[in-house]
Structures are given as structure tokens and as C-alpha cells.
PDB file of C-alpha atoms in Angstrom:
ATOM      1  CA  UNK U   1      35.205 -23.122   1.113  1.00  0.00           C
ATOM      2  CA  UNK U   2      31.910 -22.283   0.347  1.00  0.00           C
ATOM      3  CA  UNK U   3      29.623 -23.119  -3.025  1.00  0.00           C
ATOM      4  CA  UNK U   4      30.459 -19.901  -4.783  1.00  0.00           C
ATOM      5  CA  UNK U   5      34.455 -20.262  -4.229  1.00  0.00           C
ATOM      6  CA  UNK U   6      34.067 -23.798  -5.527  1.00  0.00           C
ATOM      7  CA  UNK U   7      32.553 -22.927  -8.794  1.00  0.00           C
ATOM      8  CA  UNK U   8      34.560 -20.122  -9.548  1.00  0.00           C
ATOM      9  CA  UNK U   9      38.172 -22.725  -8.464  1.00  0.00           C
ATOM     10  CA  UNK U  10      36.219 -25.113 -10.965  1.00  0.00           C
ATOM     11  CA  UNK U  11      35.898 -22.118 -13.930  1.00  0.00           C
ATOM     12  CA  UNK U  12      39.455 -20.700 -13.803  1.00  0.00           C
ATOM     13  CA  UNK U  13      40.649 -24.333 -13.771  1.00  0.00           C
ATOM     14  CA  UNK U  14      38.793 -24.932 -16.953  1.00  0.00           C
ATOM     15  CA  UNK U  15      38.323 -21.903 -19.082  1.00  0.00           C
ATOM     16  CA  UNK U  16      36.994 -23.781 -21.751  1.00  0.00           C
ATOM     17  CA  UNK U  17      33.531 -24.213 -19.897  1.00  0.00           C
ATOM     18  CA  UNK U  18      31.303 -21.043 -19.160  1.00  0.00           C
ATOM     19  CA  UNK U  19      30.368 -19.738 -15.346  1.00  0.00           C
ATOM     20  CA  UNK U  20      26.853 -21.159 -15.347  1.00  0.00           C
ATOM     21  CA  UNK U  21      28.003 -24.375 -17.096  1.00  0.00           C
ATOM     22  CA  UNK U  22      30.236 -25.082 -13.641  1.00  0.00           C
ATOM     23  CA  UNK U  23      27.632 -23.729 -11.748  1.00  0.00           C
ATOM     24  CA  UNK U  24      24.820 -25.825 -12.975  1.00  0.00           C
ATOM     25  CA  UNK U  25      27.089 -29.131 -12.517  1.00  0.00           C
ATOM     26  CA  UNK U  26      27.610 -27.906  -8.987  1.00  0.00           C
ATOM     27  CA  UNK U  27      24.169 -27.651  -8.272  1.00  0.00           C
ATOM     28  CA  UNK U  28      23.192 -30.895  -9.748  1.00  0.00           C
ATOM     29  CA  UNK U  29      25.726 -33.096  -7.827  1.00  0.00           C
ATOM     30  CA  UNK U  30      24.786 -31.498  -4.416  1.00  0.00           C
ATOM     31  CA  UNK U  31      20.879 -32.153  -5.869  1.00  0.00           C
ATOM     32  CA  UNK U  32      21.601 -35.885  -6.793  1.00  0.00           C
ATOM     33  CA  UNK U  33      23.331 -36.087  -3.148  1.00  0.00           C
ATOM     34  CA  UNK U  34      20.372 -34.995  -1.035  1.00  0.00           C
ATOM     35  CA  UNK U  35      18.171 -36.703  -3.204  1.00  0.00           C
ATOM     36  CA  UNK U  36      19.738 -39.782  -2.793  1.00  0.00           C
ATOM     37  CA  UNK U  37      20.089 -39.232   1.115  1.00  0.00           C
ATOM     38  CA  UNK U  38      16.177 -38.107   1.250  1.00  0.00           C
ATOM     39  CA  UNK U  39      15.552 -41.429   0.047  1.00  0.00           C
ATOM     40  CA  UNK U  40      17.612 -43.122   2.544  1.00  0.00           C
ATOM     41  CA  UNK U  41      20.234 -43.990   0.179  1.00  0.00           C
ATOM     42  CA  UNK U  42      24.248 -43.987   0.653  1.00  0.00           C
ATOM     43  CA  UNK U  43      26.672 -41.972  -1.366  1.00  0.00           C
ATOM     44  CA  UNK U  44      30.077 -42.808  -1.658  1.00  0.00           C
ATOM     45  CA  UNK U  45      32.903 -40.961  -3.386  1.00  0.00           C
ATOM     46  CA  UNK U  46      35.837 -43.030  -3.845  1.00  0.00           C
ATOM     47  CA  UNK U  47      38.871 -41.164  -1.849  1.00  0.00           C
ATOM     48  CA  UNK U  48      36.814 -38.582  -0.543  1.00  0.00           C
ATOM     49  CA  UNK U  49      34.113 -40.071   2.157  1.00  0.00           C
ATOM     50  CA  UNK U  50      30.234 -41.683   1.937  1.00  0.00           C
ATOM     51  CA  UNK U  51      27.263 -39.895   2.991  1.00  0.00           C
ATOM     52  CA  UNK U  52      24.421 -41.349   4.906  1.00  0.00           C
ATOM     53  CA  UNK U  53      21.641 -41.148   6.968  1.00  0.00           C
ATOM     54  CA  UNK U  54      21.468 -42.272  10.879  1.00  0.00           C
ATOM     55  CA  UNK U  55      18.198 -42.062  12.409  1.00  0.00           C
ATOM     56  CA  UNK U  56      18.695 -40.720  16.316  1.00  0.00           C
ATOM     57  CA  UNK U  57      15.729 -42.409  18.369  1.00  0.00           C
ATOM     58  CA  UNK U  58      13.375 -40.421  20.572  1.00  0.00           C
ATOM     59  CA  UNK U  59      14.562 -39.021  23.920  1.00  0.00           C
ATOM     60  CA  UNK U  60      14.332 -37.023  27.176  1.00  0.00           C
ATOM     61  CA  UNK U  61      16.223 -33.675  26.394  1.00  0.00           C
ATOM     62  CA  UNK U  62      16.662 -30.919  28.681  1.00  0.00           C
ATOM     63  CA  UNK U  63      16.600 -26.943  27.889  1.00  0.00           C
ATOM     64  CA  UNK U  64      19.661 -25.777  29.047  1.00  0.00           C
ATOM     65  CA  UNK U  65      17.854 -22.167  29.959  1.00  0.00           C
ATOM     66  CA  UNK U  66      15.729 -23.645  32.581  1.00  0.00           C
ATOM     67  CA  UNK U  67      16.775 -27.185  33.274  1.00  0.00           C
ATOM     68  CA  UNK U  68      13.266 -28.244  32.206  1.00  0.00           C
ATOM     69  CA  UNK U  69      13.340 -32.223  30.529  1.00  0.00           C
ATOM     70  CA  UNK U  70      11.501 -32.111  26.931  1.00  0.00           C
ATOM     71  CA  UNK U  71      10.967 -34.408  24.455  1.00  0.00           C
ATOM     72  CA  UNK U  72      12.716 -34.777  21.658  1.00  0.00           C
ATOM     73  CA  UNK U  73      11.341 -36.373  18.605  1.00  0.00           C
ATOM     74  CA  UNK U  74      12.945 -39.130  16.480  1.00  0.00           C
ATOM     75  CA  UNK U  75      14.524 -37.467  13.301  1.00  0.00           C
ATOM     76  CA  UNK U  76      16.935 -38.655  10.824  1.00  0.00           C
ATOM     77  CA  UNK U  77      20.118 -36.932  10.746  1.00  0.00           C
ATOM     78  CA  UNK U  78      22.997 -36.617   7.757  1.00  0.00           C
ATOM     79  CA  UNK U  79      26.513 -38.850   8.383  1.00  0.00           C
ATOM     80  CA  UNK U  80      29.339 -38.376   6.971  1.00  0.00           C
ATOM     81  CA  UNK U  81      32.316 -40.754   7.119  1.00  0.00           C
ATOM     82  CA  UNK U  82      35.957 -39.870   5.619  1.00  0.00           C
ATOM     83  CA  UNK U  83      37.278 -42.165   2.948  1.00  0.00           C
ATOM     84  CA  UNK U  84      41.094 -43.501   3.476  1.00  0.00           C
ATOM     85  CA  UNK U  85      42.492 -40.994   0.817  1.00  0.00           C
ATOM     86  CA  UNK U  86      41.331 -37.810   2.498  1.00  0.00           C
ATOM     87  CA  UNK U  87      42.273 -39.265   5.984  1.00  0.00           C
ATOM     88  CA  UNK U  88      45.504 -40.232   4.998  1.00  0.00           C
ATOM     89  CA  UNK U  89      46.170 -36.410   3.524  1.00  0.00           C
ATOM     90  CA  UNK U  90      44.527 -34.846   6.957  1.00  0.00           C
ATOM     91  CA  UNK U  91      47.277 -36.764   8.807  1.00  0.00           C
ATOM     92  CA  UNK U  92      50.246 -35.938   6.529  1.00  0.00           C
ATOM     93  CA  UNK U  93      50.669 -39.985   5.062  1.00  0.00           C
TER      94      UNK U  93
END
């Protein structure tokens, strides 16, 4: 599912609020989300999962074209972990 299909599930399931009314929520809960993660803070969503950040240290890579070893900077990198509710419906419980 991609943003678009999730606002327009959200607007026929509430015909009461407007296109851009769903579309503006949308955009402000992914905003709040990175936000929060660009300051190094954790989001959780009961059921659903918690988003975080992992920071991946600095290592000896390799290019796969030519087998050459680079560097590879230190960089922070988005986690996600499943919460029990959505795990439980992935496995059929």
C-alpha cells in the first residue's frame, strides 16, 4: 500500500471528512514520525510496532564490481520492530 491508497481507504471510510483533510493528517503523522526519529527519538504505536534509530559503526566494505575494499562511513539507519498484535495476525494467532 502506498501513501495515496492509504488516504483515499481513510476518505471512503469516513465520508464525513474531505480528501485533503485525510491527506493533511497523513502527512502530519509521517512528519511527527521522522521528526521524532531525526532527533533520535523512539516511536511506538501500541499493536502495530516502534520505530527507531540504530547507528551502524564505520567499516571496511567492498564494491562488489571490482572486489576493491572501501570505506564506509558511520550513518544512522531507521529500525523498525513489530508490536505483538501485528505479529500475532502475520502468523494467523
Amino acid at each position: 500500500m502506498i501513501r495515496s491508497e492509504l488516504i483515499q481507504k481513510i476518505a471512503d471510510e469516513n465520508p464525513h471528512l474531505y480528501q485533503r483533510d485525510v491527506e493533511r493528517i497523513v502527512n502530519t503523522i509521517f512528519e511527527q514520525i521522522i521528526d521524532a526519529m531525526a532527533n533520535s527519538d523512539r516511536v511506538e504505536l501500541r499493536g502495530f510496532g516502534a520505530f527507531s534509530v540504530k547507528q551502524r559503526d564505520a567499516r571496511t566494505g567492498r564494491n562488489p564490481r571490482t572486489g576493491e575494499s572501501v570505506e564506509v562511513e558511520q550513518k544512522h539507519v531507521p529500525f523498525f520492530k513489530t508490536g505483538k498484535l501485528l505479529r500475532d495476525r502475520l502468523n494467523g494467532k
